[in-house]
mmCIF file of C-alpha atoms and ligand atoms in Angstrom:
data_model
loop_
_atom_site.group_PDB
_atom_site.id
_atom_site.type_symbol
_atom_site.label_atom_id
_atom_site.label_comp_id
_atom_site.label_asym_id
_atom_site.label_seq_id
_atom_site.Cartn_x
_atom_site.Cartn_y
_atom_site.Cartn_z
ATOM 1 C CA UNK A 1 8.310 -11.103 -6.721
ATOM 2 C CA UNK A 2 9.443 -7.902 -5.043
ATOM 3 C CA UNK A 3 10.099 -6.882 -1.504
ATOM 4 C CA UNK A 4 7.047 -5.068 0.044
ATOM 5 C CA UNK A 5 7.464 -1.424 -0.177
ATOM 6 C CA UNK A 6 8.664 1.225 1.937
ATOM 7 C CA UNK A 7 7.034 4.354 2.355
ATOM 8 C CA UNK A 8 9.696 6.946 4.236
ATOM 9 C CA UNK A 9 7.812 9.925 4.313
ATOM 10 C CA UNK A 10 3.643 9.475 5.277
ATOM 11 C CA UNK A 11 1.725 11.338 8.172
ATOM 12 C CA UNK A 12 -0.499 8.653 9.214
ATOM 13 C CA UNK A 13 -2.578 10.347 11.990
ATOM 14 C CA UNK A 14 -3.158 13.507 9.648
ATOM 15 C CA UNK A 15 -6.728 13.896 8.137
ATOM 16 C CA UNK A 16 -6.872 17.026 7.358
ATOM 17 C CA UNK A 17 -8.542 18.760 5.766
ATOM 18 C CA UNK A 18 -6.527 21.669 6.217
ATOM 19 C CA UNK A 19 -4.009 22.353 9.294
ATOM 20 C CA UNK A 20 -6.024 24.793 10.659
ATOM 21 C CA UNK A 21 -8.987 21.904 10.813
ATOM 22 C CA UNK A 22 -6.786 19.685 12.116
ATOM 23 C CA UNK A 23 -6.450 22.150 15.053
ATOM 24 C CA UNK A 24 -9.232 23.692 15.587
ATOM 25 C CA UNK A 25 -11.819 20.522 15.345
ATOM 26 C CA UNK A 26 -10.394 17.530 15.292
ATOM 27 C CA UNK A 27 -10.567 15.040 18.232
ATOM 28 C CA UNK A 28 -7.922 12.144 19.050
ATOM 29 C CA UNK A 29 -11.018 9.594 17.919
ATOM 30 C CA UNK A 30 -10.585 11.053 14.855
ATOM 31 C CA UNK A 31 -6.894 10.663 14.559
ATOM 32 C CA UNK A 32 -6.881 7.558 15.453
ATOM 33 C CA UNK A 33 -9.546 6.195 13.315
ATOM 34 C CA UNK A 34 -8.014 8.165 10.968
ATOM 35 C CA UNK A 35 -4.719 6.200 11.844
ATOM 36 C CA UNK A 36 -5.781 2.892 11.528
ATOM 37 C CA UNK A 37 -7.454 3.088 8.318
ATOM 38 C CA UNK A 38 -4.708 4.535 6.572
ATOM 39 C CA UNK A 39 -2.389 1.830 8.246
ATOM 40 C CA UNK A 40 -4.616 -0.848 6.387
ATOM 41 C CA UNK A 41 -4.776 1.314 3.303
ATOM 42 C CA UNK A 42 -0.769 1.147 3.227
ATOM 43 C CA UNK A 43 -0.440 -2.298 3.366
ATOM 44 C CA UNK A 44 -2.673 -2.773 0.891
ATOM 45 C CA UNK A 45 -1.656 -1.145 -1.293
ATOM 46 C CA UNK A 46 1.931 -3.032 -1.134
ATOM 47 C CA UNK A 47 3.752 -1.605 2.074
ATOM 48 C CA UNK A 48 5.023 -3.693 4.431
ATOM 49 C CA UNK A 49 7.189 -0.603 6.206
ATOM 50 C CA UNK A 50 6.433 3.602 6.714
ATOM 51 C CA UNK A 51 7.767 5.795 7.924
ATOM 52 C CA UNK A 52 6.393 8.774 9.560
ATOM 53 C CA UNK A 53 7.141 12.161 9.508
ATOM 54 C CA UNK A 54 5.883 13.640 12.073
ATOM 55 C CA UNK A 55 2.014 13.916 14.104
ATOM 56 C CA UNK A 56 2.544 10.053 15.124
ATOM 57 C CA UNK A 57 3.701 8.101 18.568
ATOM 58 C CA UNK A 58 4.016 4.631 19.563
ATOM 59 C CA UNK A 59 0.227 4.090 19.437
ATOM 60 C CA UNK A 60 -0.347 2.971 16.193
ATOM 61 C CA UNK A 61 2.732 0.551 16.052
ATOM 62 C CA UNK A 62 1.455 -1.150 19.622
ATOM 63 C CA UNK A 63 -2.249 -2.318 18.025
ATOM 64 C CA UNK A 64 -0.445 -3.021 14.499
ATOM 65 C CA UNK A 65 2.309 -5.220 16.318
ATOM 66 C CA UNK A 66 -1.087 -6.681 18.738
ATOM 67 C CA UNK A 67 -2.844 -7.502 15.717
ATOM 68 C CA UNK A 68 -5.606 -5.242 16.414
ATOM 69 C CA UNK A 69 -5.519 -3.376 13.159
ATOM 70 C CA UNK A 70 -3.631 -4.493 9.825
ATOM 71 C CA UNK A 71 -0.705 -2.279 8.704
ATOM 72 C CA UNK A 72 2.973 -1.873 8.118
ATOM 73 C CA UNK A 73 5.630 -2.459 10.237
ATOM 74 C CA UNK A 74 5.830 1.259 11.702
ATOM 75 C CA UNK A 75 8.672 4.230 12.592
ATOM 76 C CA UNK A 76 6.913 7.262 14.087
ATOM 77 C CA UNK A 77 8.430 10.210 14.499
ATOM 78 C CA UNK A 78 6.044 11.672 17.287
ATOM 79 C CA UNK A 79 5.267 15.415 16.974
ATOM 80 C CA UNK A 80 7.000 17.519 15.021
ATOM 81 C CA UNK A 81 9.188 19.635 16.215
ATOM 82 C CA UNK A 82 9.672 23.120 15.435
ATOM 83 C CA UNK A 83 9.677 26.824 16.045
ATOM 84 C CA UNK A 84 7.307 29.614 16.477
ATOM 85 C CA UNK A 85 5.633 30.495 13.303
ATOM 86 C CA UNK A 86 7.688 27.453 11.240
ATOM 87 C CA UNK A 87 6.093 24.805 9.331
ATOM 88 C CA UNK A 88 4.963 22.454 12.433
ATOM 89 C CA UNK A 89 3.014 25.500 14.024
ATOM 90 C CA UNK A 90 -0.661 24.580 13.410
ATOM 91 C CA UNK A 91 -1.306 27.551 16.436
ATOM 92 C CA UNK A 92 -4.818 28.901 15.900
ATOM 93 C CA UNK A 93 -3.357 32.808 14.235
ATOM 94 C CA UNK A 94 -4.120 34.749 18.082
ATOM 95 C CA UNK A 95 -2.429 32.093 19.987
ATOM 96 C CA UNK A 96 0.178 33.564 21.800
ATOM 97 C CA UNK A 97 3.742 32.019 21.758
ATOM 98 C CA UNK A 98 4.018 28.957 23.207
ATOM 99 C CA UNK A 99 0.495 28.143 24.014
ATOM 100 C CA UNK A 100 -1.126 25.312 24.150
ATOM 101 C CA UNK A 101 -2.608 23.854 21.439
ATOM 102 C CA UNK A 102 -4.500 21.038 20.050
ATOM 103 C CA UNK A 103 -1.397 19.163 18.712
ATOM 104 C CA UNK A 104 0.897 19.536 21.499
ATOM 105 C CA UNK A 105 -1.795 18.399 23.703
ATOM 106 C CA UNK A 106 -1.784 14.945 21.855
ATOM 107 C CA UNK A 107 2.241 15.389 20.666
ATOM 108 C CA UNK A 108 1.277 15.749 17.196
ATOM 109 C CA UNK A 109 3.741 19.166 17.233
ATOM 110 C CA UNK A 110 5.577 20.996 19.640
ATOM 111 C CA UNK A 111 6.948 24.747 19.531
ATOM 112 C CA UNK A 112 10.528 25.066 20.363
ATOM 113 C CA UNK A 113 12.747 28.506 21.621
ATOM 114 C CA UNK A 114 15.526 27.394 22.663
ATOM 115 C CA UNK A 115 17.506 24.120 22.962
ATOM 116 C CA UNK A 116 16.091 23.362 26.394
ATOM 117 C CA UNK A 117 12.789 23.090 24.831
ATOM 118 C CA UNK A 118 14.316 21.120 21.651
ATOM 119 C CA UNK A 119 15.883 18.733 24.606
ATOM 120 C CA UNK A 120 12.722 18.305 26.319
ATOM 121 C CA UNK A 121 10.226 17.390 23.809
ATOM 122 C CA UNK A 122 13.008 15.461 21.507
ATOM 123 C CA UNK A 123 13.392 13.291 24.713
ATOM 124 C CA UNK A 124 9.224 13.145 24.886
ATOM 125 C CA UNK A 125 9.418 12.302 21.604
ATOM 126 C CA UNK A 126 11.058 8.737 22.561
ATOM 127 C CA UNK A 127 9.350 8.169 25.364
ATOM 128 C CA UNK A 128 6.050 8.361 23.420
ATOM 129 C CA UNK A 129 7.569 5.738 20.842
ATOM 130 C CA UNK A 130 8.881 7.726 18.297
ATOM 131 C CA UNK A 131 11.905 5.480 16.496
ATOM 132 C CA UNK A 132 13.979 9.103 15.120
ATOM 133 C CA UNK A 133 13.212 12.624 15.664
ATOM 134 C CA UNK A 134 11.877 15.191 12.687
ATOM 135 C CA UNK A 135 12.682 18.785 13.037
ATOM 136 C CA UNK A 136 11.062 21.309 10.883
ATOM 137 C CA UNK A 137 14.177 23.685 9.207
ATOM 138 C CA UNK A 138 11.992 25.237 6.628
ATOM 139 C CA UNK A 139 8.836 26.742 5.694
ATOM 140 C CA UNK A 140 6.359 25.550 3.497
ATOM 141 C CA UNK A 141 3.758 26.035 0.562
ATOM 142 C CA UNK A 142 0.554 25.278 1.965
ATOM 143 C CA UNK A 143 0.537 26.804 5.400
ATOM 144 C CA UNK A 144 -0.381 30.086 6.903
ATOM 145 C CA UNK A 145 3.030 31.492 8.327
ATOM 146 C CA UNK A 146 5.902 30.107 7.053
ATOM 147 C CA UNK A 147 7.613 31.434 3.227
ATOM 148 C CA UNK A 148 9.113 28.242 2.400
ATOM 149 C CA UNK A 149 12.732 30.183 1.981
ATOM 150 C CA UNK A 150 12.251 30.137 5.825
ATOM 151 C CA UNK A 151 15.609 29.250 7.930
ATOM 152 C CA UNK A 152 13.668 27.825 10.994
ATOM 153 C CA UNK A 153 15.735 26.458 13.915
ATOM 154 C CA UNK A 154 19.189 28.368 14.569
ATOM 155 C CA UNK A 155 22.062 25.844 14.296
ATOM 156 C CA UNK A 156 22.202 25.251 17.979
ATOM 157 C CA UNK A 157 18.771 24.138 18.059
ATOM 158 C CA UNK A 158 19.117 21.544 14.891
ATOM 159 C CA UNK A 159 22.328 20.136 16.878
ATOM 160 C CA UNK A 160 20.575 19.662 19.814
ATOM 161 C CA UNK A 161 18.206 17.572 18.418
ATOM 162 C CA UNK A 162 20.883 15.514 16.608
ATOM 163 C CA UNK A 163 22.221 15.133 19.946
ATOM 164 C CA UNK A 164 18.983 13.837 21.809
ATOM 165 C CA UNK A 165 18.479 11.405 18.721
ATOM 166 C CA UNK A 166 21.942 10.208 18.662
ATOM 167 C CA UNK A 167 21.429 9.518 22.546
ATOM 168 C CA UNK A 168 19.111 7.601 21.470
ATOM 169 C CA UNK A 169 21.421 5.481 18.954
ATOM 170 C CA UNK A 170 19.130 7.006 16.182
ATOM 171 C CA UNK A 171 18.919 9.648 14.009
ATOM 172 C CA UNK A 172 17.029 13.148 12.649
ATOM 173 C CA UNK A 173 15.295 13.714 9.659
ATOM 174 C CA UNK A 174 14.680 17.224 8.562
ATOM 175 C CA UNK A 175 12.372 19.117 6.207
ATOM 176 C CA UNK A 176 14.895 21.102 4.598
ATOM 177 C CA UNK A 177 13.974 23.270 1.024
ATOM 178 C CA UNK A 178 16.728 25.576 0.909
ATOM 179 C CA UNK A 179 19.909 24.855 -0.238
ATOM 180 C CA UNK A 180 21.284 26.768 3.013
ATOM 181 C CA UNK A 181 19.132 24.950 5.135
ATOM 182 C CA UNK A 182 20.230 21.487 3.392
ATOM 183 C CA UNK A 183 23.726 22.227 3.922
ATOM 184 C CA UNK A 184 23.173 23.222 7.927
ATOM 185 C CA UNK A 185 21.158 20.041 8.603
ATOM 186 C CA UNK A 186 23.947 18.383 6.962
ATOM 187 C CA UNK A 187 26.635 19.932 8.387
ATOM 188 C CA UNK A 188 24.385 19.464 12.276
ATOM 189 C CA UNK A 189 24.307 15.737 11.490
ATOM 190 C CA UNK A 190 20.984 15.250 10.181
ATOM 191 C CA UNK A 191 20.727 11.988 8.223
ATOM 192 C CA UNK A 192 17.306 12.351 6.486
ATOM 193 C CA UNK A 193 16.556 15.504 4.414
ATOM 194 C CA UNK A 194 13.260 15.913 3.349
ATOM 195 C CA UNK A 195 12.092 17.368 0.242
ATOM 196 C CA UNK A 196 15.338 18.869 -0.395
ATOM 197 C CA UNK A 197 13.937 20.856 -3.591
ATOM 198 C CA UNK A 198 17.010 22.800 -4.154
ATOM 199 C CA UNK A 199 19.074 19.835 -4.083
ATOM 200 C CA UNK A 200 22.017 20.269 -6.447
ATOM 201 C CA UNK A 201 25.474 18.568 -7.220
ATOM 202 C CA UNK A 202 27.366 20.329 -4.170
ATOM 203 C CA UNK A 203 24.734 18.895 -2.035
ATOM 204 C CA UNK A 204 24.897 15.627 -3.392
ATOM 205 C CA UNK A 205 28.884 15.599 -2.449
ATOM 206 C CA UNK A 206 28.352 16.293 1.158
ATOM 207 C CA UNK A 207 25.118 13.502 1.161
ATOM 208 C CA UNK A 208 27.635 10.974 0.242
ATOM 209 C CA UNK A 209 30.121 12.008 2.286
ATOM 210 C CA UNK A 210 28.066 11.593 5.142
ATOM 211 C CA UNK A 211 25.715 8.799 3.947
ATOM 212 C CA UNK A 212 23.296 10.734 4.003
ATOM 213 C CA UNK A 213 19.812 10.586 2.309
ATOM 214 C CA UNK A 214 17.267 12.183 0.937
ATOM 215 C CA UNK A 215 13.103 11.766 0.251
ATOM 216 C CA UNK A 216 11.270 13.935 -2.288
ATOM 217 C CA UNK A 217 7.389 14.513 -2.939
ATOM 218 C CA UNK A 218 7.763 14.552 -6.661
ATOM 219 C CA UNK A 219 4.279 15.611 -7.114
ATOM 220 C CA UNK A 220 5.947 18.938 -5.987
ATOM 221 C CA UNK A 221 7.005 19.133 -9.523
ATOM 222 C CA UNK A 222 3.572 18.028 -10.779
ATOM 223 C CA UNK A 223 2.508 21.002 -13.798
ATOM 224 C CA UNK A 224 -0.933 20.627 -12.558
ATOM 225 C CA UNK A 225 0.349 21.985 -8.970
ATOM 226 C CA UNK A 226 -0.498 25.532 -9.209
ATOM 227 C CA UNK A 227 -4.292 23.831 -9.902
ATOM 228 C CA UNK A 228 -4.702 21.953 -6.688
ATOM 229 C CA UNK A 229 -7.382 23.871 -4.535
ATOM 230 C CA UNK A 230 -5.559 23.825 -1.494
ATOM 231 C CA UNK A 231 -2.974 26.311 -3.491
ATOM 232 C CA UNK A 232 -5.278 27.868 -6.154
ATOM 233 C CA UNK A 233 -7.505 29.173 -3.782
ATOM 234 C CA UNK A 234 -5.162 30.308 -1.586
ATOM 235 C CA UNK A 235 -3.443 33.554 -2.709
ATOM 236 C CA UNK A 236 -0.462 33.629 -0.459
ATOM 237 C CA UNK A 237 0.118 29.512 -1.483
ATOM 238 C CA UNK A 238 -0.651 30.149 -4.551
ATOM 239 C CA UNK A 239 2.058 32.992 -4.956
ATOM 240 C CA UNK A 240 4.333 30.824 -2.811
ATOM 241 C CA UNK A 241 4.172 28.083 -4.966
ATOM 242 C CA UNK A 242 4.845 30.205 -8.127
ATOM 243 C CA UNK A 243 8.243 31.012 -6.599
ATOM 244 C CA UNK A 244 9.088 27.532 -5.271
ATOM 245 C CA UNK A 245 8.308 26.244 -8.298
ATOM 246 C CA UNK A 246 10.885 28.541 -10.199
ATOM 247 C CA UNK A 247 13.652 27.604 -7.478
ATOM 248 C CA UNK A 248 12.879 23.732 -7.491
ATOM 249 C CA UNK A 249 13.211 23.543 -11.621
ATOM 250 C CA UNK A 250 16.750 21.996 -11.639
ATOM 251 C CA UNK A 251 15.848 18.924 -8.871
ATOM 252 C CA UNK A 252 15.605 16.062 -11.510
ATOM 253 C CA UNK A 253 18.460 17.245 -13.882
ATOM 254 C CA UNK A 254 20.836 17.528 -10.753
ATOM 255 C CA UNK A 255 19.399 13.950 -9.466
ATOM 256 C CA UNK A 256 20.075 11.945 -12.460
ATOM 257 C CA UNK A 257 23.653 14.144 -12.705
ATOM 258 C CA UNK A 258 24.319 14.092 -9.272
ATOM 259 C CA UNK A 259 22.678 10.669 -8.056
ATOM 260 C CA UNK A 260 22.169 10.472 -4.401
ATOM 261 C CA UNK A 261 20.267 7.597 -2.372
ATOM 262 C CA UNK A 262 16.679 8.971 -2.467
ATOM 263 C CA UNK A 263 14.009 7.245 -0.704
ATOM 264 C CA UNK A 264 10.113 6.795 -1.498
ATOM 265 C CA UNK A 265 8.376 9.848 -0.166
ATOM 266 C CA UNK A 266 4.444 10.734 -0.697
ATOM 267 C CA UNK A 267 3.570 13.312 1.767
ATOM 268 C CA UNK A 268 -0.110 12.879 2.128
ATOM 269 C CA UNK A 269 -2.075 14.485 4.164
ATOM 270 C CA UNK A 270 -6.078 14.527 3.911
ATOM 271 C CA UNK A 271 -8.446 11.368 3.379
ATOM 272 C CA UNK A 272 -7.786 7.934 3.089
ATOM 273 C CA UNK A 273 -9.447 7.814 -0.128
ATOM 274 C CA UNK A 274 -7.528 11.001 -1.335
ATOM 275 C CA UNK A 275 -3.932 9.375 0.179
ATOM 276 C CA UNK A 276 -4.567 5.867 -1.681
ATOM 277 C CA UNK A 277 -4.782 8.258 -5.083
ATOM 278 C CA UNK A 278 -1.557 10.280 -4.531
ATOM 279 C CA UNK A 279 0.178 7.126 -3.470
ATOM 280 C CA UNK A 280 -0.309 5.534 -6.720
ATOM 281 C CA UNK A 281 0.330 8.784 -8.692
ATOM 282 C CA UNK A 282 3.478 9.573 -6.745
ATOM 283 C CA UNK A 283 4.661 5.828 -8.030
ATOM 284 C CA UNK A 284 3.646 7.050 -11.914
ATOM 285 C CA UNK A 285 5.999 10.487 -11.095
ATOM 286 C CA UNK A 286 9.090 7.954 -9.896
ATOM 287 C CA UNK A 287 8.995 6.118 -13.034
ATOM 288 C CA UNK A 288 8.219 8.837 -15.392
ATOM 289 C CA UNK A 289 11.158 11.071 -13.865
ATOM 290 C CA UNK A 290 13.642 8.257 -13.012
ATOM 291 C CA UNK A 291 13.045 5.201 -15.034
ATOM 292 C CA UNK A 292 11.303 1.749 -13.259
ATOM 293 C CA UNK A 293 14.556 0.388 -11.986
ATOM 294 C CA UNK A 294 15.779 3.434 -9.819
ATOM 295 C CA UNK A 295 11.842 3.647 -9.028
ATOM 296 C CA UNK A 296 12.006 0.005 -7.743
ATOM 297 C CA UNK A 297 15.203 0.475 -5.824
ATOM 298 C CA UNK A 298 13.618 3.488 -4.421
ATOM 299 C CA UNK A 299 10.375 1.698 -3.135
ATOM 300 C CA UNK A 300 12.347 -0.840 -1.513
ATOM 301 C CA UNK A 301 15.825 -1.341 -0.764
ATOM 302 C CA UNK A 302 17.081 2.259 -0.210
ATOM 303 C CA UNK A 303 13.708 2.757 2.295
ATOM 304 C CA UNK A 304 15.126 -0.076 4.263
ATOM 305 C CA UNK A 305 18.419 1.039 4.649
ATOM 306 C CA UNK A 306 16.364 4.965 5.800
ATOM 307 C CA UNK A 307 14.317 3.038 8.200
ATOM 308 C CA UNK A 308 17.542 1.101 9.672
ATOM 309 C CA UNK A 309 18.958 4.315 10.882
ATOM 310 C CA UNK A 310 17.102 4.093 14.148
ATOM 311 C CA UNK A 311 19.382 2.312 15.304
ATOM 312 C CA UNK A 312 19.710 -0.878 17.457
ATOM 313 C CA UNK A 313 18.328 0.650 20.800
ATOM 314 C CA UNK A 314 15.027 2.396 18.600
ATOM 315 C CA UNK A 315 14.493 0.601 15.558
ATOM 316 C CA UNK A 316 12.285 -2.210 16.777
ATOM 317 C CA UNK A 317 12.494 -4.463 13.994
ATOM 318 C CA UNK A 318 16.611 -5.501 14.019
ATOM 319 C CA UNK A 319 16.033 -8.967 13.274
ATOM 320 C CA UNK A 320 16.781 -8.793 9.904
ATOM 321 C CA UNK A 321 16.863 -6.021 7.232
ATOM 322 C CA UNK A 322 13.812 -4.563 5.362
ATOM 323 C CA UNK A 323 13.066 -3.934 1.942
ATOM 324 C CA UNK A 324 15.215 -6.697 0.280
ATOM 325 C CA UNK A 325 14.704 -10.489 -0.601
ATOM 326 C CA UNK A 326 17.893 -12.354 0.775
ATOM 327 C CA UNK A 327 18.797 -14.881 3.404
ATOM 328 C CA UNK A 328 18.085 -13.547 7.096
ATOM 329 C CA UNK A 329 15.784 -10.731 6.062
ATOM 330 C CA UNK A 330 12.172 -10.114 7.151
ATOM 331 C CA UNK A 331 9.693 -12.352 5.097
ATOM 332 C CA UNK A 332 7.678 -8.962 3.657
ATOM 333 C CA UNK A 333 7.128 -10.335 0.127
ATOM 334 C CA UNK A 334 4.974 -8.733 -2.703
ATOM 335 C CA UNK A 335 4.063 -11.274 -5.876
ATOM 336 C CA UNK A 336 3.247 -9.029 -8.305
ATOM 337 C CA UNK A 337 1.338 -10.020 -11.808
ATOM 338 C CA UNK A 338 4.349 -8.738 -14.296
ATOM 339 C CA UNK A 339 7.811 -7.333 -14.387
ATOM 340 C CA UNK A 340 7.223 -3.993 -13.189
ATOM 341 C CA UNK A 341 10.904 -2.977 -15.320
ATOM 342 C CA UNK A 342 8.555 -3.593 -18.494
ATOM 343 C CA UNK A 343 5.739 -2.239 -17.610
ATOM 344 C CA UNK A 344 5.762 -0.297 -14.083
ATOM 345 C CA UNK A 345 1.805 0.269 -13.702
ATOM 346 C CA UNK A 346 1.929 -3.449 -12.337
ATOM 347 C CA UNK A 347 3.298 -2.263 -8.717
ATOM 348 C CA UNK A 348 0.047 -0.112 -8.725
ATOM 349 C CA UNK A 349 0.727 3.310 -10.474
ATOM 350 C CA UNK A 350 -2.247 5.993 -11.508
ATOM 351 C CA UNK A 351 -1.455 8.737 -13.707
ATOM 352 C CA UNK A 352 -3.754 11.333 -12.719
ATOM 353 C CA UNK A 353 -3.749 13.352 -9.224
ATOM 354 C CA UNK A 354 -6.440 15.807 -8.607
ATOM 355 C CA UNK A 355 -9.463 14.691 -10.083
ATOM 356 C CA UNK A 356 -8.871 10.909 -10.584
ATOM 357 C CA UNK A 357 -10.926 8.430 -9.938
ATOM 358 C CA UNK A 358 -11.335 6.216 -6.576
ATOM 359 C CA UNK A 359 -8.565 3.440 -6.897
ATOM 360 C CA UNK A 360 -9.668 -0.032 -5.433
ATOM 361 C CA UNK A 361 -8.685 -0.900 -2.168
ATOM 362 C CA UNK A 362 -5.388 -2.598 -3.409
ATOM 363 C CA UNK A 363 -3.756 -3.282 -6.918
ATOM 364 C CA UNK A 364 -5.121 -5.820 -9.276
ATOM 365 C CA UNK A 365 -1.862 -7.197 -10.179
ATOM 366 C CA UNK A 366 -0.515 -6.994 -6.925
ATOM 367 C CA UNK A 367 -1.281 -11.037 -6.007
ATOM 368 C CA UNK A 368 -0.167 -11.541 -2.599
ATOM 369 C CA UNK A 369 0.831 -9.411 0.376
ATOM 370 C CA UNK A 370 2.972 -11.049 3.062
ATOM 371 C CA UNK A 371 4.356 -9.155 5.739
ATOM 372 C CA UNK A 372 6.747 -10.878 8.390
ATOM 373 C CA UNK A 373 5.515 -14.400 6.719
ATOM 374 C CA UNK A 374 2.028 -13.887 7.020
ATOM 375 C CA UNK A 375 -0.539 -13.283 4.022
ATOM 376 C CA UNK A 376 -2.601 -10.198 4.252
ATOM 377 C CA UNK A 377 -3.626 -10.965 0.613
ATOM 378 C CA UNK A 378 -3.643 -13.573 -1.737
ATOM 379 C CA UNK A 379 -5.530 -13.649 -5.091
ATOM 380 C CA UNK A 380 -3.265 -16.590 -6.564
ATOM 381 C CA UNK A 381 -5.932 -19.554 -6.611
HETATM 382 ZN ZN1 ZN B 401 5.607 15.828 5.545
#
């Protein structure tokens, strides 16, 4: 028996199959549909809570909670927010600043100069459902603008979105790479950092000072990465990659010396199909790298606690707590065929990425899905 899993770190609404798709041709239908099936994927496959990260609003949650669709219990983040030529700029490349775009149109992103903008669409953010706010402090790998060493958002403009969220009773969550950038989010209030590659044992002391935590695509320090088309046949990922790759090399040596509470993150975005495989191969990188135990904790209690920062006003699940099997807390229960401390493939684990075959809609030896006391699965009989 195990608590259903959390998942703090999805994009739900994002098909893909590359940003500059997502912009140029893809329709709210297809987001949505999009949306739904990967909300049914996720609770298949053993989550009973995710969280996302940004392209997501109160939409999704309102047909999961009306029983239109199955999925988890949901915290969006509505659209990203972040500045010109950052990491949540999809911006067709001739767009001129501040344009309109696709995404904005449907608050999937929003540009920000300024904290007047930062106030205005962190505020839109919660009136469109989103349960925290997630700002966008660094570049990235596979996108057209940003070099992932990028310092995006001054400090002012990171505090002001601390400020909106904490108005809010809730918090911000921040995809942070460089150790500078960690440390600023940090020091702005930020609860959540994301990634957090060059996380190291300074870091970890002001994280725990602050209660803060962390989530971390470990397939980020897959060796097949430099392989993966989407940075292989990309020169300027491909040479970004090389460099982040150098930089990020001391993550899991400072983790296990410097532990910090570090939350279930898989960072998919593309096809349901494609999701359901990196899922299950992000589980296989948690227990290769960490060991099952800290992998369990990781999938489940320590997600809870993330998801609980939003607060009493925001979070809209405060009748109990998430991600743990005690008196009082929410009836999301996994039976699982196995003790996943001897042998961790039972939660649903594949060790190949890119390549791998189609997994089945949900794991063997995963018996029964409950979520909030009612089966979604059950296999037992
Ligand atoms: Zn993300």
């Amino acid at each position: 028996m195990s608590p259903g899993f959390v998942e703090n770190h999805a994009h739900l609404m994002l098909m893909g199959p590359t940003l500059p798709a997502m912009e140029a041709n893809t329709t709210w239908e297809d987001f949505a549909i999009h949306g739904a099936r990967m909300a049914e994927m996720y609770l298949m496959q053993g989550f009973t809570t995710v969280r996302d990260a940004g392209g997501a609003n109160g939409g999704l949650r309102r047909a999961i909670e009306a029983g239109q669709i199955d999925g988890p219990r949901f915290f969006p983040s509505g659209a990203f927010i972040g500045t010109r030529g950052g990491h949540a700029d999809f911006a067709n490349f001739t767009a001129p600043p501040g344009s309109e775009t696709n995404m904005s149109r449907l608050n999937l992103a929003q540009e920000v100069s300024g904290v007047d903008d930062v106030y205005k669409f962190a505020r839109n953010n919660f009136r469109m459902g989103a349960t925290q706010l997630k700002f966008m402090q660094s570049g990235g790998v596979v996108s057209a603008f940003d070099p992932w060493q990028l310092l995006a958002g001054s400090p002012e403009e990171i505090r002001a979105a601390v400020q909106v969220a904490n108005e809010y009773g809730s918090y911000v969550m921040a995809h942070s790479y460089r150790k500078e950038a960690i440390l600023s989010a940090l020091d702005a209030g930020v609860m959540s950092i994301e990634h957090g590659f060059s996380f190291d044992c300074d870091i970890a002391q002001v994280m725990n000072e602050k209660g803060a935590y962390i989530t971390t695509n470990l397939t980020a320090f897959d060796p097949g990465l430099l392989d993966i088309p989407a940075v292989a046949n990309v020169p300027s990922s491909l040479a970004k990659a090389k460099s982040a790759s150098a930089t990020f090399a001391g993550y899991i040596d400072n983790m296990k010396e410097c532990p910090v509470k570090r939350g279930f993150q898989t960072d998919c975005v593309g096809s349901v199909e494609a999701c359901n495989i990196q899922i299950a191969y992000e589980k296989h990188l948690n227990n290769e790298f960490f060991g099952p135990y800290q992998s369990m904790v990781t999938l489940t209690s320590i997600g809870g606690e993330i998801v609980a920062l939003s607060g009493d006003f925001m979070n809209p699940y405060t009748d109990g707590k998430l991600g743990v099997i005690e008196e009082g807390a929410y009836a999301d229960i996994l039976l699982i065929d196995g003790n996943p401390l001897e042998d961790f493939s039972v939660v649903g684990t594949g060790d190949q990425w890119f390549g791998a075959d189609p997994r089945p809609e949900s794991p063997e030896t995963i018996r029964l899905i409950m979520k909030d006391g009612v089966i979604y699965k059950n296999t037992l009989d």
